[in-house]
Amino acid sequence: MSMADAGFQARLERINSGKGFVAEGVLGSGELNEIRARQVSGKGSKSAPTIGVIEKKKLEIKPIITAFILGIVSFFGGSLSAFHATQGAASEFDNFRLLVEALGPLGMSALIAFFLLYVSGLRSVILVGVIIAGFYATHYAEPHMARAAPGIWSQMYSPEHADSLKFQAFAQLANWGVAPPAELTPAAEPVAE
């Protein structure tokens, strides 16, 4: 038996006996035995197969912002597609009109959100929650945005829809107990002397 075969056989015996092998010089004399004794008694930390130092995962802000924006995009995409599919002129896509009418703006937004989730890879529970939060934040903010910029909403939807969103914003403010905007308060009449 050659020297290489003897070394290989010794290594196989160590592996089969369950004892690990530490290269000489990595640990000082007796340190390996102390580590094993602590691990066996349950007082030491269990060794984990690692390469380098394990760092805690930090919650990154970029995916959270991206997920919030995807929630906003899915809301407007679903709302616009449902509005124009049901209110627009007849087109070659009329085969899908019944589906869009059945789903409505919320269903179309959910469909777009699922597609964006699939494409973007943001599939953790936290990021899905952030997408939903972005969706609902936009749902409650849209009437106020339409009130602030009625020209943009008139171009995106229609002037009638922009007006209905404006009055929806007034209703939300009244429900929240906020004073009515100056547009709704009657002008003070001058007092006659």
PDB file of C-alpha atoms in Angstrom:
ATOM      1  CA  MET A   1       0.000   0.000   0.000  1.00  0.00           C
ATOM      2  CA  SER A   2       1.454   3.347  -1.023  1.00  0.00           C
ATOM      3  CA  MET A   3       1.588   6.361   1.217  1.00  0.00           C
ATOM      4  CA  ALA A   4      -1.257   8.103  -0.697  1.00  0.00           C
ATOM      5  CA  ASP A   5      -3.488   5.051  -0.258  1.00  0.00           C
ATOM      6  CA  ALA A   6      -2.708   4.961   3.466  1.00  0.00           C
ATOM      7  CA  GLY A   7      -3.610   8.665   3.837  1.00  0.00           C
ATOM      8  CA  PHE A   8      -6.823   8.126   1.909  1.00  0.00           C
ATOM      9  CA  GLN A   9      -7.758   5.138   4.077  1.00  0.00           C
ATOM     10  CA  ALA A  10      -7.059   7.166   7.248  1.00  0.00           C
ATOM     11  CA  ARG A  11      -9.290   9.953   5.978  1.00  0.00           C
ATOM     12  CA  LEU A  12     -12.089   7.513   5.169  1.00  0.00           C
ATOM     13  CA  GLU A  13     -11.845   6.067   8.675  1.00  0.00           C
ATOM     14  CA  ARG A  14     -12.139   9.572  10.206  1.00  0.00           C
ATOM     15  CA  ILE A  15     -15.157  10.382   8.042  1.00  0.00           C
ATOM     16  CA  ASN A  16     -16.871   7.105   8.891  1.00  0.00           C
ATOM     17  CA  SER A  17     -16.180   7.527  12.607  1.00  0.00           C
ATOM     18  CA  GLY A  18     -17.934  10.933  12.597  1.00  0.00           C
ATOM     19  CA  LYS A  19     -14.942  12.939  13.754  1.00  0.00           C
ATOM     20  CA  GLY A  20     -14.213  16.104  11.829  1.00  0.00           C
ATOM     21  CA  PHE A  21     -10.797  17.095  10.618  1.00  0.00           C
ATOM     22  CA  VAL A  22      -9.210  20.446  11.342  1.00  0.00           C
ATOM     23  CA  ALA A  23      -6.077  21.393   9.494  1.00  0.00           C
ATOM     24  CA  GLU A  24      -3.064  21.824  11.660  1.00  0.00           C
ATOM     25  CA  GLY A  25      -2.407  25.380  12.697  1.00  0.00           C
ATOM     26  CA  VAL A  26      -6.007  26.511  12.405  1.00  0.00           C
ATOM     27  CA  LEU A  27      -6.749  25.876  16.056  1.00  0.00           C
ATOM     28  CA  GLY A  28      -4.238  25.695  18.842  1.00  0.00           C
ATOM     29  CA  SER A  29      -3.592  22.569  20.835  1.00  0.00           C
ATOM     30  CA  GLY A  30      -6.586  21.524  22.875  1.00  0.00           C
ATOM     31  CA  GLU A  31      -8.955  24.184  21.488  1.00  0.00           C
ATOM     32  CA  LEU A  32     -10.753  21.733  19.244  1.00  0.00           C
ATOM     33  CA  ASN A  33     -11.426  19.399  22.162  1.00  0.00           C
ATOM     34  CA  GLU A  34     -12.790  22.304  24.251  1.00  0.00           C
ATOM     35  CA  ILE A  35     -15.095  23.392  21.436  1.00  0.00           C
ATOM     36  CA  ARG A  36     -16.403  19.871  20.950  1.00  0.00           C
ATOM     37  CA  ALA A  37     -16.924  19.434  24.697  1.00  0.00           C
ATOM     38  CA  ARG A  38     -18.972  22.670  24.868  1.00  0.00           C
ATOM     39  CA  GLN A  39     -21.047  21.640  21.857  1.00  0.00           C
ATOM     40  CA  VAL A  40     -21.728  18.185  23.271  1.00  0.00           C
ATOM     41  CA  SER A  41     -22.756  19.590  26.652  1.00  0.00           C
ATOM     42  CA  GLY A  42     -25.107  22.071  24.935  1.00  0.00           C
ATOM     43  CA  LYS A  43     -23.329  25.173  26.228  1.00  0.00           C
ATOM     44  CA  GLY A  44     -21.515  26.079  23.038  1.00  0.00           C
ATOM     45  CA  SER A  45     -22.856  27.367  19.795  1.00  0.00           C
ATOM     46  CA  LYS A  46     -23.560  24.880  17.089  1.00  0.00           C
ATOM     47  CA  SER A  47     -21.296  25.286  14.152  1.00  0.00           C
ATOM     48  CA  ALA A  48     -22.967  26.186  10.901  1.00  0.00           C
ATOM     49  CA  PRO A  49     -21.482  25.623   7.493  1.00  0.00           C
ATOM     50  CA  THR A  50     -20.692  29.175   6.467  1.00  0.00           C
ATOM     51  CA  ILE A  51     -18.373  31.015   4.218  1.00  0.00           C
ATOM     52  CA  GLY A  52     -17.473  34.249   5.882  1.00  0.00           C
ATOM     53  CA  VAL A  53     -19.543  36.247   8.331  1.00  0.00           C
ATOM     54  CA  ILE A  54     -23.331  35.996   8.288  1.00  0.00           C
ATOM     55  CA  GLU A  55     -24.989  39.400   8.449  1.00  0.00           C
ATOM     56  CA  LYS A  56     -28.564  40.027   9.426  1.00  0.00           C
ATOM     57  CA  LYS A  57     -30.795  40.861   6.497  1.00  0.00           C
ATOM     58  CA  LYS A  58     -31.693  44.505   6.505  1.00  0.00           C
ATOM     59  CA  LEU A  59     -35.022  45.793   5.299  1.00  0.00           C
ATOM     60  CA  GLU A  60     -34.144  47.592   2.101  1.00  0.00           C
ATOM     61  CA  ILE A  61     -36.018  50.746   1.182  1.00  0.00           C
ATOM     62  CA  LYS A  62     -35.798  50.466  -2.620  1.00  0.00           C
ATOM     63  CA  PRO A  63     -38.078  47.421  -2.939  1.00  0.00           C
ATOM     64  CA  ILE A  64     -40.566  49.073  -0.575  1.00  0.00           C
ATOM     65  CA  ILE A  65     -40.699  52.236  -2.691  1.00  0.00           C
ATOM     66  CA  THR A  66     -40.943  50.133  -5.847  1.00  0.00           C
ATOM     67  CA  ALA A  67     -43.808  48.097  -4.370  1.00  0.00           C
ATOM     68  CA  PHE A  68     -45.664  51.270  -3.347  1.00  0.00           C
ATOM     69  CA  ILE A  69     -45.286  52.684  -6.864  1.00  0.00           C
ATOM     70  CA  LEU A  70     -46.518  49.388  -8.323  1.00  0.00           C
ATOM     71  CA  GLY A  71     -49.631  49.714  -6.144  1.00  0.00           C
ATOM     72  CA  ILE A  72     -50.240  53.205  -7.532  1.00  0.00           C
ATOM     73  CA  VAL A  73     -49.662  52.037 -11.116  1.00  0.00           C
ATOM     74  CA  SER A  74     -51.982  49.060 -10.695  1.00  0.00           C
ATOM     75  CA  PHE A  75     -54.743  51.327  -9.324  1.00  0.00           C
ATOM     76  CA  PHE A  76     -54.556  53.813 -12.178  1.00  0.00           C
ATOM     77  CA  GLY A  77     -54.081  51.097 -14.783  1.00  0.00           C
ATOM     78  CA  GLY A  78     -57.163  49.206 -13.648  1.00  0.00           C
ATOM     79  CA  SER A  79     -59.253  52.317 -13.152  1.00  0.00           C
ATOM     80  CA  LEU A  80     -58.382  53.794 -16.546  1.00  0.00           C
ATOM     81  CA  SER A  81     -58.759  50.523 -18.432  1.00  0.00           C
ATOM     82  CA  ALA A  82     -62.140  49.794 -16.851  1.00  0.00           C
ATOM     83  CA  PHE A  83     -63.387  53.343 -17.471  1.00  0.00           C
ATOM     84  CA  HIS A  84     -62.334  53.479 -21.099  1.00  0.00           C
ATOM     85  CA  ALA A  85     -63.466  49.935 -21.857  1.00  0.00           C
ATOM     86  CA  THR A  86     -66.957  50.608 -20.546  1.00  0.00           C
ATOM     87  CA  GLN A  87     -67.383  54.291 -21.502  1.00  0.00           C
ATOM     88  CA  GLY A  88     -65.427  54.430 -24.731  1.00  0.00           C
ATOM     89  CA  ALA A  89     -66.500  53.975 -28.313  1.00  0.00           C
ATOM     90  CA  ALA A  90     -66.796  50.516 -29.833  1.00  0.00           C
ATOM     91  CA  SER A  91     -63.493  48.985 -30.843  1.00  0.00           C
ATOM     92  CA  GLU A  92     -61.933  45.697 -31.831  1.00  0.00           C
ATOM     93  CA  PHE A  93     -61.552  44.782 -28.161  1.00  0.00           C
ATOM     94  CA  ASP A  94     -65.301  44.560 -27.556  1.00  0.00           C
ATOM     95  CA  ASN A  95     -64.919  40.819 -26.982  1.00  0.00           C
ATOM     96  CA  PHE A  96     -63.315  41.696 -23.630  1.00  0.00           C
ATOM     97  CA  ARG A  97     -65.856  44.367 -22.721  1.00  0.00           C
ATOM     98  CA  LEU A  98     -68.078  41.970 -20.770  1.00  0.00           C
ATOM     99  CA  LEU A  99     -65.077  40.669 -18.810  1.00  0.00           C
ATOM    100  CA  VAL A 100     -63.923  44.195 -17.981  1.00  0.00           C
ATOM    101  CA  GLU A 101     -67.442  45.218 -16.950  1.00  0.00           C
ATOM    102  CA  ALA A 102     -67.686  42.131 -14.743  1.00  0.00           C
ATOM    103  CA  LEU A 103     -64.324  42.776 -13.078  1.00  0.00           C
ATOM    104  CA  GLY A 104     -64.805  46.518 -12.695  1.00  0.00           C
ATOM    105  CA  PRO A 105     -62.026  48.922 -11.722  1.00  0.00           C
ATOM    106  CA  LEU A 106     -61.085  46.970  -8.593  1.00  0.00           C
ATOM    107  CA  GLY A 107     -60.853  43.649 -10.433  1.00  0.00           C
ATOM    108  CA  MET A 108     -58.850  45.148 -13.284  1.00  0.00           C
ATOM    109  CA  SER A 109     -56.502  46.769 -10.779  1.00  0.00           C
ATOM    110  CA  ALA A 110     -56.057  43.442  -8.995  1.00  0.00           C
ATOM    111  CA  LEU A 111     -55.345  41.731 -12.318  1.00  0.00           C
ATOM    112  CA  ILE A 112     -52.709  44.322 -13.155  1.00  0.00           C
ATOM    113  CA  ALA A 113     -51.248  44.077  -9.633  1.00  0.00           C
ATOM    114  CA  PHE A 114     -50.891  40.284  -9.958  1.00  0.00           C
ATOM    115  CA  PHE A 115     -49.192  40.722 -13.325  1.00  0.00           C
ATOM    116  CA  LEU A 116     -46.811  43.324 -11.895  1.00  0.00           C
ATOM    117  CA  LEU A 117     -46.063  41.046  -8.922  1.00  0.00           C
ATOM    118  CA  TYR A 118     -45.178  38.241 -11.300  1.00  0.00           C
ATOM    119  CA  VAL A 119     -42.994  40.436 -13.507  1.00  0.00           C
ATOM    120  CA  SER A 120     -41.231  42.367 -10.740  1.00  0.00           C
ATOM    121  CA  GLY A 121     -40.427  39.447  -8.434  1.00  0.00           C
ATOM    122  CA  LEU A 122     -41.636  41.332  -5.326  1.00  0.00           C
ATOM    123  CA  ARG A 123     -43.292  38.341  -3.725  1.00  0.00           C
ATOM    124  CA  SER A 124     -42.545  38.652  -0.030  1.00  0.00           C
ATOM    125  CA  VAL A 125     -45.453  39.179   2.340  1.00  0.00           C
ATOM    126  CA  ILE A 126     -44.233  42.630   3.356  1.00  0.00           C
ATOM    127  CA  LEU A 127     -43.899  43.838  -0.233  1.00  0.00           C
ATOM    128  CA  VAL A 128     -47.321  42.496  -1.208  1.00  0.00           C
ATOM    129  CA  GLY A 129     -48.714  44.412   1.781  1.00  0.00           C
ATOM    130  CA  VAL A 130     -46.923  47.560   0.593  1.00  0.00           C
ATOM    131  CA  ILE A 131     -48.428  47.133  -2.896  1.00  0.00           C
ATOM    132  CA  ILE A 132     -51.884  46.864  -1.325  1.00  0.00           C
ATOM    133  CA  ALA A 133     -51.156  49.910   0.853  1.00  0.00           C
ATOM    134  CA  GLY A 134     -50.128  51.895  -2.233  1.00  0.00           C
ATOM    135  CA  PHE A 135     -53.305  50.800  -3.973  1.00  0.00           C
ATOM    136  CA  TYR A 136     -55.585  51.905  -1.123  1.00  0.00           C
ATOM    137  CA  ALA A 137     -53.669  55.126  -0.501  1.00  0.00           C
ATOM    138  CA  THR A 138     -54.234  56.042  -4.134  1.00  0.00           C
ATOM    139  CA  HIS A 139     -57.880  54.989  -3.876  1.00  0.00           C
ATOM    140  CA  TYR A 140     -58.470  57.514  -1.084  1.00  0.00           C
ATOM    141  CA  ALA A 141     -56.176  60.194  -2.554  1.00  0.00           C
ATOM    142  CA  GLU A 142     -57.533  60.129  -6.115  1.00  0.00           C
ATOM    143  CA  PRO A 143     -60.581  62.353  -5.446  1.00  0.00           C
ATOM    144  CA  HIS A 144     -58.339  64.953  -3.827  1.00  0.00           C
ATOM    145  CA  MET A 145     -55.850  64.765  -6.701  1.00  0.00           C
ATOM    146  CA  ALA A 146     -58.744  65.194  -9.150  1.00  0.00           C
ATOM    147  CA  ARG A 147     -59.939  68.206  -7.159  1.00  0.00           C
ATOM    148  CA  ALA A 148     -56.454  69.722  -7.199  1.00  0.00           C
ATOM    149  CA  ALA A 149     -55.848  69.082 -10.930  1.00  0.00           C
ATOM    150  CA  PRO A 150     -59.211  68.772 -12.663  1.00  0.00           C
ATOM    151  CA  GLY A 151     -57.706  69.373 -16.107  1.00  0.00           C
ATOM    152  CA  ILE A 152     -55.519  66.270 -15.919  1.00  0.00           C
ATOM    153  CA  TRP A 153     -58.401  64.087 -14.736  1.00  0.00           C
ATOM    154  CA  SER A 154     -60.646  65.516 -17.462  1.00  0.00           C
ATOM    155  CA  GLN A 155     -58.068  64.425 -20.035  1.00  0.00           C
ATOM    156  CA  MET A 156     -57.495  61.004 -18.474  1.00  0.00           C
ATOM    157  CA  TYR A 157     -61.160  60.177 -17.908  1.00  0.00           C
ATOM    158  CA  SER A 158     -63.859  62.700 -18.807  1.00  0.00           C
ATOM    159  CA  PRO A 159     -64.975  66.091 -17.443  1.00  0.00           C
ATOM    160  CA  GLU A 160     -68.054  64.496 -15.864  1.00  0.00           C
ATOM    161  CA  HIS A 161     -65.964  61.871 -14.081  1.00  0.00           C
ATOM    162  CA  ALA A 162     -63.552  64.562 -12.846  1.00  0.00           C
ATOM    163  CA  ASP A 163     -66.510  66.502 -11.410  1.00  0.00           C
ATOM    164  CA  SER A 164     -67.869  63.408  -9.674  1.00  0.00           C
ATOM    165  CA  LEU A 165     -64.443  62.767  -8.130  1.00  0.00           C
ATOM    166  CA  LYS A 166     -64.361  66.394  -6.969  1.00  0.00           C
ATOM    167  CA  PHE A 167     -67.641  65.947  -5.091  1.00  0.00           C
ATOM    168  CA  GLN A 168     -66.403  62.625  -3.739  1.00  0.00           C
ATOM    169  CA  ALA A 169     -63.433  64.517  -2.271  1.00  0.00           C
ATOM    170  CA  PHE A 170     -65.815  66.978  -0.598  1.00  0.00           C
ATOM    171  CA  ALA A 171     -67.793  64.065   0.850  1.00  0.00           C
ATOM    172  CA  GLN A 172     -64.613  62.467   2.207  1.00  0.00           C
ATOM    173  CA  LEU A 173     -63.625  65.725   3.874  1.00  0.00           C
ATOM    174  CA  ALA A 174     -67.061  66.022   5.456  1.00  0.00           C
ATOM    175  CA  ASN A 175     -66.852  62.416   6.719  1.00  0.00           C
ATOM    176  CA  TRP A 176     -63.457  63.112   8.246  1.00  0.00           C
ATOM    177  CA  GLY A 177     -64.774  66.192  10.056  1.00  0.00           C
ATOM    178  CA  VAL A 178     -62.637  68.670   8.138  1.00  0.00           C
ATOM    179  CA  ALA A 179     -64.049  72.103   7.382  1.00  0.00           C
ATOM    180  CA  PRO A 180     -65.501  72.403   3.889  1.00  0.00           C
ATOM    181  CA  PRO A 181     -63.215  73.982   1.324  1.00  0.00           C
ATOM    182  CA  ALA A 182     -63.610  77.608   0.338  1.00  0.00           C
ATOM    183  CA  GLU A 183     -65.231  76.525  -2.925  1.00  0.00           C
ATOM    184  CA  LEU A 184     -68.315  75.271  -1.049  1.00  0.00           C
ATOM    185  CA  THR A 185     -68.697  77.952   1.616  1.00  0.00           C
ATOM    186  CA  PRO A 186     -71.107  80.760   0.712  1.00  0.00           C
ATOM    187  CA  ALA A 187     -69.578  84.166   0.250  1.00  0.00           C
ATOM    188  CA  ALA A 188     -70.186  86.571   3.091  1.00  0.00           C
ATOM    189  CA  GLU A 189     -72.734  89.239   2.203  1.00  0.00           C
ATOM    190  CA  PRO A 190     -71.816  92.829   2.944  1.00  0.00           C
ATOM    191  CA  VAL A 191     -73.674  94.301   5.916  1.00  0.00           C
ATOM    192  CA  ALA A 192     -75.860  97.291   5.086  1.00  0.00           C
ATOM    193  CA  GLU A 193     -75.465 100.279   7.387  1.00  0.00           C
TER     194      GLU A 193
END
